[in-house]
Every structure is written in structure tokens, then in C-alpha cells.
CSV table of C-alpha atoms in Angstrom, one decimal:
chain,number,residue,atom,x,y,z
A,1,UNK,CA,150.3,186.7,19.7
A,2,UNK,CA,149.8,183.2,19.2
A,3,UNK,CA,150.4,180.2,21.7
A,4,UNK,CA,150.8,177.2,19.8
A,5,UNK,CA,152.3,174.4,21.3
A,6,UNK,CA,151.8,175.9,25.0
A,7,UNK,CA,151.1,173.1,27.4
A,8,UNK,CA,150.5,173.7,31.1
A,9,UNK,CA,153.3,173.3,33.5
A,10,UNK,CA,153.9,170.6,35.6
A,11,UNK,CA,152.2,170.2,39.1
A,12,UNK,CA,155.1,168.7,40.5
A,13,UNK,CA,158.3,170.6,41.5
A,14,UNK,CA,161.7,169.1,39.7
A,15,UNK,CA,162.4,167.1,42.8
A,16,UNK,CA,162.8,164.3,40.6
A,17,UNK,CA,164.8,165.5,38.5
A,18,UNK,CA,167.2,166.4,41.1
A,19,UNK,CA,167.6,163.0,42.6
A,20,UNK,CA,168.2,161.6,39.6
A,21,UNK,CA,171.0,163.9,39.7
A,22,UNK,CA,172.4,162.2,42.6
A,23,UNK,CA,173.6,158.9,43.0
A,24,UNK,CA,173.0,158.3,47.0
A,25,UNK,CA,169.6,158.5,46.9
A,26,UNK,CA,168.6,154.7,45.4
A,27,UNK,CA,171.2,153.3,47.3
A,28,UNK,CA,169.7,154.8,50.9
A,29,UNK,CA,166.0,153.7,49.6
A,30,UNK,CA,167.6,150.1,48.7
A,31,UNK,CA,169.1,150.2,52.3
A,32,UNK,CA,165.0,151.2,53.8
A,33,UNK,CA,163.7,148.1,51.5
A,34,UNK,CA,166.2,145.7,52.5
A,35,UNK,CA,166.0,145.8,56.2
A,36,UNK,CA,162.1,145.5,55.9
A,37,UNK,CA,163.0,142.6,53.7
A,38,UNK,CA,165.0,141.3,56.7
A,39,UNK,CA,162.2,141.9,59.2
A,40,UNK,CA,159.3,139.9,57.1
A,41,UNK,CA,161.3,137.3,56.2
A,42,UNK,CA,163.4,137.1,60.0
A,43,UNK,CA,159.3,136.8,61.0
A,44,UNK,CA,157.6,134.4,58.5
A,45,UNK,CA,161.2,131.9,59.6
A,46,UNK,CA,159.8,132.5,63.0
A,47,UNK,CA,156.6,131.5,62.6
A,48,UNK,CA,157.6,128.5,60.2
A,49,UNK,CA,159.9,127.3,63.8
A,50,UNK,CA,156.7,128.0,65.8
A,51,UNK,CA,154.3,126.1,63.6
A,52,UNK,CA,156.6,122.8,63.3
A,53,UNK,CA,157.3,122.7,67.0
A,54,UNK,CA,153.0,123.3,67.5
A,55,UNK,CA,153.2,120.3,65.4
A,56,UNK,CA,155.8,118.2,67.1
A,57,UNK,CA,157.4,117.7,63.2
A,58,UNK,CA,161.1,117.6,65.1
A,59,UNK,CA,162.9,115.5,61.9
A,60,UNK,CA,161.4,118.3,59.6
A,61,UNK,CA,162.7,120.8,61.8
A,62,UNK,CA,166.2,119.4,62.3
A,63,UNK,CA,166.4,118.7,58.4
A,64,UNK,CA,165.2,122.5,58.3
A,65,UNK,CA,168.1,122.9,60.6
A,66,UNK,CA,170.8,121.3,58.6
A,67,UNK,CA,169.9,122.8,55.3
A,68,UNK,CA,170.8,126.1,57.0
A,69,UNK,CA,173.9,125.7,58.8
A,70,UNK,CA,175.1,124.4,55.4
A,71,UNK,CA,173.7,127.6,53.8
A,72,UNK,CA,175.1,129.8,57.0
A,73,UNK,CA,178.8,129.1,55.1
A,74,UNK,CA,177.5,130.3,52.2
A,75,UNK,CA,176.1,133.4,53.2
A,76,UNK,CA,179.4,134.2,55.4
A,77,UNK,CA,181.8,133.8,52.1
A,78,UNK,CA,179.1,135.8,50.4
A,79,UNK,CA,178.8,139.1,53.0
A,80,UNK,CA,183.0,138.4,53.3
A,81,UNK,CA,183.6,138.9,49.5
A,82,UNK,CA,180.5,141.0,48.7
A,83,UNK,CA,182.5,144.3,49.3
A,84,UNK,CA,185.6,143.6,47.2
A,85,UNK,CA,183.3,142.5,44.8
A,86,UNK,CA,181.7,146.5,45.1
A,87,UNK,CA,185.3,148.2,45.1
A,88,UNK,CA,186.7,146.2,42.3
A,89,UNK,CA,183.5,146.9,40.3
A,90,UNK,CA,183.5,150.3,40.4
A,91,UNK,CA,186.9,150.9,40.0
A,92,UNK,CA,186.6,149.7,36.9
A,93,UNK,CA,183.7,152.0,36.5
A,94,UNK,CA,185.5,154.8,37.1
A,95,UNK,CA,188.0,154.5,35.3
A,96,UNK,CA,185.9,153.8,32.2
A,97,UNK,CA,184.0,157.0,32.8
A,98,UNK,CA,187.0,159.1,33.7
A,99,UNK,CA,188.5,157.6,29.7
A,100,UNK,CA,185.3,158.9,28.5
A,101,UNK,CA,184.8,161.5,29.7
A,102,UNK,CA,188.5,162.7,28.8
A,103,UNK,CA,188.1,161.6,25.0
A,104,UNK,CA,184.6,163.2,24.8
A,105,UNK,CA,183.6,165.8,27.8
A,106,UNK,CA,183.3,165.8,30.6
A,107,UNK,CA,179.7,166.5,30.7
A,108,UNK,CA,179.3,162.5,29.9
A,109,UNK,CA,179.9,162.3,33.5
A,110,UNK,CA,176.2,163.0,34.2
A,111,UNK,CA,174.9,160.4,32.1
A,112,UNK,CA,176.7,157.8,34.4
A,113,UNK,CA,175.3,159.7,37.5
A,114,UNK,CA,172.1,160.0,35.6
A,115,UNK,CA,171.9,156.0,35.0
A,116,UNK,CA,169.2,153.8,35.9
A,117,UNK,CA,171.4,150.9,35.9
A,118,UNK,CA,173.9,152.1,37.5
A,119,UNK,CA,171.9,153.4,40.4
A,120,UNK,CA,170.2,149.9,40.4
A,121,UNK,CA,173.4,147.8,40.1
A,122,UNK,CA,174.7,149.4,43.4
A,123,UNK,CA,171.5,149.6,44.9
A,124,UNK,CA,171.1,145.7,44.8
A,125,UNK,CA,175.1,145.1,45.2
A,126,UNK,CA,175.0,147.3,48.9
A,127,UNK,CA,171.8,145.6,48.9
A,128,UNK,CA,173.2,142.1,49.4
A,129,UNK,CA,175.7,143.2,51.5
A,130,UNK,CA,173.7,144.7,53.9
A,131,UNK,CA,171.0,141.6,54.3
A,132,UNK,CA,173.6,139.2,54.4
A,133,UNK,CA,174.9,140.5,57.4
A,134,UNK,CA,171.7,141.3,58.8
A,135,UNK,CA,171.1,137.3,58.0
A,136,UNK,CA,174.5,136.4,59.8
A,137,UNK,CA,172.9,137.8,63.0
A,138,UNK,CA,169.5,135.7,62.7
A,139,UNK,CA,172.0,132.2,62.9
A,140,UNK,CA,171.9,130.1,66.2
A,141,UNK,CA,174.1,127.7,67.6
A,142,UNK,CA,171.2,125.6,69.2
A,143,UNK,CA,170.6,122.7,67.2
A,144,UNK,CA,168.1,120.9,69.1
A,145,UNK,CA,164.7,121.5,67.1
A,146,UNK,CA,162.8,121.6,70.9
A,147,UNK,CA,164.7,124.4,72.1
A,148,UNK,CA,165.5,126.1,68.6
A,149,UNK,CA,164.2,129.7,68.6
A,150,UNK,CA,164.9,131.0,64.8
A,151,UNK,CA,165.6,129.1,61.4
A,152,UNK,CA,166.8,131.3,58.8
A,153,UNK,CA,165.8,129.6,55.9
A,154,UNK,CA,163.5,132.4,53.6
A,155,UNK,CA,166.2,134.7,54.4
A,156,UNK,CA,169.4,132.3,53.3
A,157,UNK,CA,167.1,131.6,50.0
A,158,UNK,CA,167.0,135.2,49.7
A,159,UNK,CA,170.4,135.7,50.2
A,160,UNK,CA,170.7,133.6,47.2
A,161,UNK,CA,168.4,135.2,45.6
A,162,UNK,CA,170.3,138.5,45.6
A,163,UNK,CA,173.0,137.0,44.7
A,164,UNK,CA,172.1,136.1,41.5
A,165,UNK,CA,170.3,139.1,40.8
A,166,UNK,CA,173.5,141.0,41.4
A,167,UNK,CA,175.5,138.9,39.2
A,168,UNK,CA,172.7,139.2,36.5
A,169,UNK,CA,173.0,143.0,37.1
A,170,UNK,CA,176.7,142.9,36.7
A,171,UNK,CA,177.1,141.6,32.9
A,172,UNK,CA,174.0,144.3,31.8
A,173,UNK,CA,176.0,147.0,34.1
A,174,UNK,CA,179.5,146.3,32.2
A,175,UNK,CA,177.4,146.3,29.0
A,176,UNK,CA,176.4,149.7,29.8
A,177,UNK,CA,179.6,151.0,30.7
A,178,UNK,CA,181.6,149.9,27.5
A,179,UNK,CA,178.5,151.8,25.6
A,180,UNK,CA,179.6,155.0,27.6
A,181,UNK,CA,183.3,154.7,25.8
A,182,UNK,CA,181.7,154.5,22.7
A,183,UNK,CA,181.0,157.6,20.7
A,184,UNK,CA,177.7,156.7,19.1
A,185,UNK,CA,175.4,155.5,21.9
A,186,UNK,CA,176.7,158.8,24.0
A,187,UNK,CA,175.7,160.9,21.1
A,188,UNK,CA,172.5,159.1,21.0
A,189,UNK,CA,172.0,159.2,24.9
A,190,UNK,CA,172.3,162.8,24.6
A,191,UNK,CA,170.1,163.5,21.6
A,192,UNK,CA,167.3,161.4,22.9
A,193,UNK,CA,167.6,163.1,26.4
A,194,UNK,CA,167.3,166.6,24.3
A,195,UNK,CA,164.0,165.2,22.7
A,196,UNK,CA,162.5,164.2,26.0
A,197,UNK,CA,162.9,168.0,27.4
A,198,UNK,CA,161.5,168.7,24.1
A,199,UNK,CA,158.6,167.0,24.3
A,200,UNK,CA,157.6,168.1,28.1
A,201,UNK,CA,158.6,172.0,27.9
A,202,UNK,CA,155.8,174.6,27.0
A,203,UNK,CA,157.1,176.6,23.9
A,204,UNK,CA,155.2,179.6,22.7
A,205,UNK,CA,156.1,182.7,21.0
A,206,UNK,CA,155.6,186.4,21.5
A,207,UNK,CA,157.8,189.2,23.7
A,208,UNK,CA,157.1,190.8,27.2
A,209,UNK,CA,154.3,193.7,25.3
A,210,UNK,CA,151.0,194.0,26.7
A,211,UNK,CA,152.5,192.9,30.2
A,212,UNK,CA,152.3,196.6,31.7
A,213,UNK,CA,154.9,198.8,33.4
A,214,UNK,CA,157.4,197.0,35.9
A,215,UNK,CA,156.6,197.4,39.1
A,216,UNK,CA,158.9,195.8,40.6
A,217,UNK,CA,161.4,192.7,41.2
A,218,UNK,CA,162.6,190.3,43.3
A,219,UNK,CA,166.2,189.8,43.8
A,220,UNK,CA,167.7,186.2,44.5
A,221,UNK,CA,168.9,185.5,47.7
A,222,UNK,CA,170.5,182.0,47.3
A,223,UNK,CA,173.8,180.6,46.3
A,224,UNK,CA,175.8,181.8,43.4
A,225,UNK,CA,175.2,179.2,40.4
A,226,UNK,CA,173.9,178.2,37.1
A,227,UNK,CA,170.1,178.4,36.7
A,228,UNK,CA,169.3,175.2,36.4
A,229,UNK,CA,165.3,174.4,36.1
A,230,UNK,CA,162.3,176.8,37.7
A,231,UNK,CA,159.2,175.9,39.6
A,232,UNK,CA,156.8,176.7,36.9
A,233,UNK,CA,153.4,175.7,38.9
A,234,UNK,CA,154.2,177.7,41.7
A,235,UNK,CA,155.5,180.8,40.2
A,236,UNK,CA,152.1,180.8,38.4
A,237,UNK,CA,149.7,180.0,41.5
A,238,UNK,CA,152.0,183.0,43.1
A,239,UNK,CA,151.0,185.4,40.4
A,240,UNK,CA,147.7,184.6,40.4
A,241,UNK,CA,147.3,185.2,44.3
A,242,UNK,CA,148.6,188.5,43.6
A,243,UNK,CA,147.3,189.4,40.2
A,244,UNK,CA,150.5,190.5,38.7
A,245,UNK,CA,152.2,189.1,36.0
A,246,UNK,CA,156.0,187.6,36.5
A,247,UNK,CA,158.4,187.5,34.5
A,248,UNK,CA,161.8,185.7,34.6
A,249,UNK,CA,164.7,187.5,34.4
A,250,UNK,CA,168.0,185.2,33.2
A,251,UNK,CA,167.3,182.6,31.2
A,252,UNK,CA,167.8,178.7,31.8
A,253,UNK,CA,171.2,178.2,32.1
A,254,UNK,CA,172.3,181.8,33.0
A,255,UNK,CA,175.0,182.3,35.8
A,256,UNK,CA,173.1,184.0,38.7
A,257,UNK,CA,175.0,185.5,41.8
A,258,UNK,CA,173.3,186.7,45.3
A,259,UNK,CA,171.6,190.6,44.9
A,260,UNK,CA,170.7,190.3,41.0
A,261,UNK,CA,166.8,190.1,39.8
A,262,UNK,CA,165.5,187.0,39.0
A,263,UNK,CA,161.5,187.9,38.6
A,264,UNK,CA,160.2,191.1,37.3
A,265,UNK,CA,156.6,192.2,38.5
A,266,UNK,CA,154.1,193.3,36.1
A,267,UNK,CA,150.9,195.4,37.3
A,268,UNK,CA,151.2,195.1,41.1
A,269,UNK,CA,153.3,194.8,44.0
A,270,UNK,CA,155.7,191.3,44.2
A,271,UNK,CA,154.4,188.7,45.8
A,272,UNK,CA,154.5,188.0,49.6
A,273,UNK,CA,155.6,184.8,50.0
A,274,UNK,CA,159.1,183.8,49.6
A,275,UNK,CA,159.8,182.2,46.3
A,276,UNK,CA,163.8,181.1,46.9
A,277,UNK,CA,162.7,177.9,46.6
A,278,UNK,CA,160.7,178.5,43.0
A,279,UNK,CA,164.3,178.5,41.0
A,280,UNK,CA,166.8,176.0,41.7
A,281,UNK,CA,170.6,177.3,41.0
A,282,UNK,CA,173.4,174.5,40.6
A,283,UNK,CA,177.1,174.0,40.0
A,284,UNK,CA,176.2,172.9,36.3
A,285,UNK,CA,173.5,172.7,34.1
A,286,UNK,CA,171.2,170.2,33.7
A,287,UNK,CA,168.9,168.8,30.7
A,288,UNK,CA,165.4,169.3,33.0
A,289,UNK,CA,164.2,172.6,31.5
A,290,UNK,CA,167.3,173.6,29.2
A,291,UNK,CA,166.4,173.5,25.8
A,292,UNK,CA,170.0,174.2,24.6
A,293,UNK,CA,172.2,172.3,26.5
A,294,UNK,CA,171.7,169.3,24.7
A,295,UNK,CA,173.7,170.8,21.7
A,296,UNK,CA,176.2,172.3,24.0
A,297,UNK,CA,177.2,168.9,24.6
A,298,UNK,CA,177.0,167.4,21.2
A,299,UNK,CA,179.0,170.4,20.1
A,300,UNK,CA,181.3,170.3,22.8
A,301,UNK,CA,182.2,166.6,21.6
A,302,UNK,CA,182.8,168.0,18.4
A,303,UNK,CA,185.0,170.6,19.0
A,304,UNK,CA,187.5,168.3,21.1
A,305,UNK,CA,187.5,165.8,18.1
A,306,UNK,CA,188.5,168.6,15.8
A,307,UNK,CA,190.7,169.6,18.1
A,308,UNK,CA,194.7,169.3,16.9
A,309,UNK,CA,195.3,166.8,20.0
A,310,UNK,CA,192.4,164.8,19.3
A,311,UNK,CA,191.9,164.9,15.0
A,312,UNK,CA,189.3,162.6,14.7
A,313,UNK,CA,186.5,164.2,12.2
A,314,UNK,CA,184.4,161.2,12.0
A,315,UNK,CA,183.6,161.9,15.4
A,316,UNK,CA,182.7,165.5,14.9
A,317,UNK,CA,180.1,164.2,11.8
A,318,UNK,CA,178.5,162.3,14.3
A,319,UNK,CA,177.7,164.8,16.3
A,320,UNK,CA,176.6,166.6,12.9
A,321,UNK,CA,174.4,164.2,12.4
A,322,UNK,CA,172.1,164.7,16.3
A,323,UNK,CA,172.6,168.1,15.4
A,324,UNK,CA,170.7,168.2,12.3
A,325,UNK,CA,168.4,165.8,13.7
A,326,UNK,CA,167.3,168.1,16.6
A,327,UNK,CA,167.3,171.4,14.3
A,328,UNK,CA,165.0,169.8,12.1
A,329,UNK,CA,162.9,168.6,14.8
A,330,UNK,CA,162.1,172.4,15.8
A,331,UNK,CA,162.5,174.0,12.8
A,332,UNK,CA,158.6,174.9,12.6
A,333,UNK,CA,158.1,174.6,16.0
A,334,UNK,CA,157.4,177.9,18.2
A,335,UNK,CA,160.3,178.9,20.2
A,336,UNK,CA,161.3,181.9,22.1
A,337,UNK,CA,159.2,183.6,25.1
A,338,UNK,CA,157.0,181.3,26.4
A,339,UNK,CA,153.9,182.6,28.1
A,340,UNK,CA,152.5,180.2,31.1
A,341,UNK,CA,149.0,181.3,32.2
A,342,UNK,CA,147.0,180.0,34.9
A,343,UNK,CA,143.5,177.8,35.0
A,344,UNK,CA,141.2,180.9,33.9
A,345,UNK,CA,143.6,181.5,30.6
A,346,UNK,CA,145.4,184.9,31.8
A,347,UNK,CA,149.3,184.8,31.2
A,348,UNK,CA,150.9,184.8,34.8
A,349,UNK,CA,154.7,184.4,34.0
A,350,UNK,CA,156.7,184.7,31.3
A,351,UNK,CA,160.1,183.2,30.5
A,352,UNK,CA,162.7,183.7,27.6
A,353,UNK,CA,164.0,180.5,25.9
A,354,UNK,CA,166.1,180.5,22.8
A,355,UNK,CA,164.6,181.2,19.9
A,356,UNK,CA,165.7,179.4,16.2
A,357,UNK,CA,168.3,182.1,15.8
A,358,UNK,CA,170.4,181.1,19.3
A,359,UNK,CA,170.0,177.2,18.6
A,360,UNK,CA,171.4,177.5,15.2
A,361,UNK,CA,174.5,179.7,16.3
A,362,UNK,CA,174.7,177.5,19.2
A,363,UNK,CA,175.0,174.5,16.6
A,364,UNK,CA,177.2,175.7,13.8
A,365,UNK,CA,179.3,178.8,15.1
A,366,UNK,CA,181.8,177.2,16.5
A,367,UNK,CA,182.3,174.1,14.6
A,368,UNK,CA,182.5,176.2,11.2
A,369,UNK,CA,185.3,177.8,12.9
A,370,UNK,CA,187.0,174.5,13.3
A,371,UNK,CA,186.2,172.7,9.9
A,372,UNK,CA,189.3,174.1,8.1
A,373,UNK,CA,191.4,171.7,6.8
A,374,UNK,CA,188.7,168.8,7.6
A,375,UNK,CA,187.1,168.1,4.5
A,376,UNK,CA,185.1,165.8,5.9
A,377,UNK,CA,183.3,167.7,8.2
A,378,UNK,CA,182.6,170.8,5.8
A,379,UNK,CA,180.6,168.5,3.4
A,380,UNK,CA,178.4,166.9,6.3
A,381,UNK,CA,177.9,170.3,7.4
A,382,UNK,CA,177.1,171.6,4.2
A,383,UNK,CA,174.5,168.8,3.5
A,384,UNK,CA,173.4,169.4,6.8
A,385,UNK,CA,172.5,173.3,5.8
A,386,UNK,CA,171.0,172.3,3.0
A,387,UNK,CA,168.3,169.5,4.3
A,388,UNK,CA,167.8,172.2,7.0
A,389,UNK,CA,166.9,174.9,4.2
A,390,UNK,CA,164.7,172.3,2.3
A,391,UNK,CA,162.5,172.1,5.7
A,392,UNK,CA,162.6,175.5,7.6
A,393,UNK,CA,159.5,177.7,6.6
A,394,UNK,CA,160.9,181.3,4.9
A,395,UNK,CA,161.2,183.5,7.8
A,396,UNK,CA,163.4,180.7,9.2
A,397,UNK,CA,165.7,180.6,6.5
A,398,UNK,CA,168.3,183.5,6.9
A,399,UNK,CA,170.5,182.2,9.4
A,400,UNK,CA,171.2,179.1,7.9
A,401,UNK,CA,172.1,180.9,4.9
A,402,UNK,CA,174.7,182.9,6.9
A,403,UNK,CA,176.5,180.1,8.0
A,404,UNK,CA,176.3,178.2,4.8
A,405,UNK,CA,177.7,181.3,2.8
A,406,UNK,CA,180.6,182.3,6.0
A,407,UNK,CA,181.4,178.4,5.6
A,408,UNK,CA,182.1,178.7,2.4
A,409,UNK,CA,184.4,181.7,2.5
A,410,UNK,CA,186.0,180.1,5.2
A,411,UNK,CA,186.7,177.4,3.2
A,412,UNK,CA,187.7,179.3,0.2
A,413,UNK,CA,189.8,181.3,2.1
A,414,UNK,CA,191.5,178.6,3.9
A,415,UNK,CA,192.1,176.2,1.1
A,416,UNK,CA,194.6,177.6,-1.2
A,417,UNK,CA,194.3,174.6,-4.1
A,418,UNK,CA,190.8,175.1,-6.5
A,419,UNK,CA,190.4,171.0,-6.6
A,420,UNK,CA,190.6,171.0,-2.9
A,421,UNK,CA,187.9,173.6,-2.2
A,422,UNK,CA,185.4,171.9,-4.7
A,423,UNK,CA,185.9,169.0,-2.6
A,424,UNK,CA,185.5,170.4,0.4
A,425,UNK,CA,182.6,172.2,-0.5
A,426,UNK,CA,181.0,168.7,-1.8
A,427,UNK,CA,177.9,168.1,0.3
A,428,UNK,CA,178.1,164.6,1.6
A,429,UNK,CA,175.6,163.3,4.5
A,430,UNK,CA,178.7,161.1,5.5
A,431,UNK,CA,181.0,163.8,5.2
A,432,UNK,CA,183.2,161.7,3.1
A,433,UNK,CA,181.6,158.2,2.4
């Protein structure tokens, strides 16, 4: 049994991965940051009133004085209008992503959740909002530069400040939105997400022999949902304080309800301590831990532009095209059960993942049920058979010649006129150039 590839898991639970699944959480740490913004700056203003009136420098402090009851209307009109600005803004947003995500899937709506810039473009937007009200408040009505308590000049020039990083942030943050309407940088987006989970997952072959006789299992106790990523460190330090062995039951992306195994036990009792909180179940899948559901989506997209509302096969080659690009990135690479052992080497837990078999069904079934009477996408995916053929090792070869020889009696069967079918059967990397 070999374990090429394995790397350890991750120390760190999938917290992260989670936020980044949600889109309050950078706008509630932009809210923390912003008020102690406020407070330093409200205090260094202070102390710049104090010093000048220690120093008796009463024309610098009235000029100080003016500046900012000139800025004070600025910074009203600015917290006044910051909030249309928000609503108008993300209307837009919204209904940009709800055109997308109706034209490609709706899965797309996670990468706009998913966002960095749009997390950070209503961080700083609610941002600016919030300090320049919490400026308004710092204002005086004394003028007299003896009896003058507080000058808000660093935090006016902040206001400013923000206010120009916000517009900044708004022509990058429209940028990014048109790209989400646009089929290639989605496809792209969801391809290079695939090749990150790629790169951080442990992968290792071999099945559940050697483990021992079952000896028991623990049932899930939590929500109904979608298994969405698993807690890989501490299902292995678990193990190890019990010397068993664990293995997972449903694979990533299974649908679990409450009262059905999740962990077998191998060579011992379970272990004690409660590990609910070692899988995390969701309403939908996400790209943390699951291999596959990167080419769900790009095959998702593909089936809606085949689809007879839709018709538009150029899309459906596109998708071809990540397709191919992730097969033949794990065409030699080991896939399957994945063994995760602990610091002195012995296997501790073992998961399933999808072996080559599942991720090429996962990536052709469908659409070769689709191509017929799309010429154009039978000769990308023809090509794309055959450059996967010219790099998968021999045992790795059979089920691509399944689905090159069933899409070619689909196509034969399907297409009545000879010309036609040696057309369609054309292998083209553009599908039709």
C-alpha cells in the first residue's frame, strides 16, 4: 500500500474557511477597527488642543479651528449621502449576480460571497459611514481657542481619507462584478479554486484492509446537511488517545441526516470525547475539502448552455476546456482512500475520496448525454479524450475509452446524415475553430 503524495493534515480547524463563507464577518471586524480608529485619532486631536493652548499658539489654534468647521460640512454631506451611496451600490450588485447566476448557476453565487473585494469594498464603504458619524460627534460649537476642548482635524483628514479609498474601491469592485457576468473569468475562478484544494488535500491510495474488525461507530448527532469539510487534526489526535483507528463513513459532499454513522472504529472502543464538532454539515457544498465539486460546477455550467433554453455550445467548450485541464492535472496522481496517520507514522483515520473513475464520470457523463446535435461540443470533447489518453498511465486508460467509444455511438446513432457524423466526430480543441 503506498502513500504517495500524503501530506499531513492541517493544525488548524476550517474556521477560516467558513468565514470566508460569510459575508458579515469583515464588515463587523471593519466596524472593531474603525471605532479604535476613532478613539486614537479623537485622542492625538486632543492632545494637539492641549499642546497649542500649553503653548499659548491661539492664531494657530483658531486657524486649526477654521480649517475644521469648513471640513465639519464636508464630513456632514459625506455621512448624509454615504448610505445611498451603499444601497445604490449593491443593488446593482445584486442584480449583476442574480443575471449570473441565472445564465450560469447558481452556484456562482458563492464566488461573490466568497470575494475578497467584495468583502473589503463594504467593509471600508460601512467603514466610512460609521467614522463619519462617530467624527460628527467630536465637533464643538466653542470657537474661542482658550476655552476649546476638542479639534477634529486627524479625524476630518481621515474622513477624507476614506473617502477616497472607498471611491478607489468602487471602480476595482465594478470591475469585478462585470467579470462575474462573464463566462470565462467564472470558469477560471472556479478551475483555479479546484487547483488550490488540490494542492492542500492529502491524497493517497489503498482501501480500508489491514484496519481490523469494526468495533464500533459513532452516529451524528447534528443537523441534517451536506458534509461539507472534516476536522482532520483532531479526528487523528482522537484516535491516537484511544488507539483505534477511524474511519469516515460518507464521503465529502454526502447528504447526512441525524442517527446515521459518520466514523467507524477500528480495534477498540470509540472515543470518549464528543467529536460533533470534528465534521462540519452545511446547506451546500463547499470547495474546502471537496475534490469534486469543482467540476460539478463547471459541468453544471455546461449542461444549462446546452440546454434547449439556453443553446449556446461555445459556452459548454469552455467549460471543456477547465475540465480537461483539471483531469490532466490528476491523471497520475494518487486518488481514492486517503490514509491520515499521526506523528509516530501509524494510520489513525481513513477517508474515501473519489478515485479517477468518479472524476471522469463526474466530468463526461452527462455532458455526452447532451452533445447531440452540437457538433461543436462532440469534437472538443473528443480532442479532449484523446490528449487525456495520450497522458493517463495504462491502468488509467479504460474509462476514458468508454466514453470516447459511447460518444461515438451516440453520435452515430443520433446523426442520421454520414457527412454530418464525420464532422461531428472531428476532434477539434476549439470544438469548431
Amino acid at each position: 500500500m503506498s502513500d504517495r503524495g500524503y501530506r499531513r493534515p492541517r493544525p488548524l480547524s476550517p474556521l477560516r474557511e467558513h468565514l470566508r463563507d460569510t459575508f458579515w464577518f469583515a464588515p463587523t471586524m471593519g466596524f472593531v477597527c474603525v471605532f479604535a480608529l476613532w478613539l486614537v485619532a479623537s485622542e492625538v486631536d486632543d492632545e494637539i488642543v492641549r499642546f497649542l493652548q500649553r503653548e499659548e499658539a491661539y492664531d494657530e489654534l483658531g486657524s486649526l479651528i477654521s480649517f475644521v468647521q469648513d471640513a465639519k460640512t464636508i464630513v456632514t454631506t459625506i455621512s448624509s449621502a454615504m448610505m445611498t451611496f451603499i444601497g445604490v451600490v449593491f443593488s446593482i450588485s445584486l442584480v449583476a449576480v442574480q443575471m449570473a447566476s441565472g445564465q450560469l448557476t447558481p452556484r456562482v453565487v458563492r464566488i461573490f460571497v466568497r470575494s475578497r473585494i467584495s468583502k473589503l469594498t463594504m467593509t471600508v464603504f460601512l467603514a466610512t459611514f460609521l467614522f463619519s458619524l462617530l467624527v460628527l460627534t467630536s465637533y464643538e460649537s466653542e470657537a474661542d481657542p482658550r476655552r476649546v476642548v476638542s479639534v477634529p482635524l486627524l479625524q476630518s483628514l481621515l474622513t477624507l481619507v476614506l473617502v477616497g479609498l472607498s471611491l478607489l474601491l468602487f471602480v476595482v469592485y465594478v470591475s469585478a462584478t462585470l467579470r462575474l457576468m462573464q463566462v470565462g473569468p467564472v470558469v477560471d475562478r472556479i478551475a483555479r479554486d479546484s487547483f488550490r484544494v488540490l494542492g492542500r488535500m492529502p491524497r493517497g491510495p489503498g482501501g480500508a484492509e489491514g484496519l481490523g474488525p469494526e468495533t464500533g461507530r459513532v452516529v451524528y448527532q447534528g443537523r441534517a446537511g451536506v458534509l461539507r469539510d472534516v476536522n482532520t487534526a483532531r479526528l487523528v489526535r482522537a484516535a491516537r488517545r484511544q488507539d483505534v483507528v477511524l474511519r469516515l463513513i460518507p464521503r465529502i459532499g454526502d447528504f447526512v441526516v441525524p442517527g446515521t454513522p459518520v466514523l467507524a472504529v477500528h480495534g477498540g472502543d470509540a472515543p470518549s470525547r464528543r467529536l460533533r464538532y470534528a465534521v462540519s454539515v452545511g446547506v451546500e457544498r463547499t470547495l474546502h475539502q471537496d475534490l469534486s465539486f469543482g467540476l460539478r460546477q463547471l459541468v453544471d455550467i455546461a449542461l444549462r448552455a446546452l440546454s434547449t433554453s439556453v443553446n449556446d455550445p461555445t459556452t459548454a467548450v469552455q467549460c471543456l476546456d477547465r475540465i480537461v485541464q483539471f483531469l490532466a492535472a490528476v491523471v497520475d496522481l494518487p486518488l481514492g482512500t486517503v490514509h491520515h496517520r499521526d506523528r509516530s507514522g501509524r494510520v489513525r483515520l481513513v477517508q474515501e475520496g473519489p478515485a479517477w473513475d468518479d472524476l471522469v464520470d463526474l466530468a463526461f457523463e452527462e455532458i455526452r448525454w447532451c452533445v447531440a446535435g452540437s457538433p461543436q461540443v462532440s469534437r472538443r470533447l473528443l480532442a479532449g479524450l484523446d490528449d487525456l489518453l495520450l497522458l493517463a498511465p495504462e491502468e488509467r486508460k479504460q474509462p476514458l475509452v468508454r466514453h470516447r467509444e459511447l460518444l461515438v455511438q451516440t453520435v452515430e446513432r443520433t446523426v442520421p446524415v454520414a457527412a454530418d457524423r464525420e464532422f461531428a466526430l472531428l476532434p477539434d480543441r476549439q470544438g469548431i475553430g
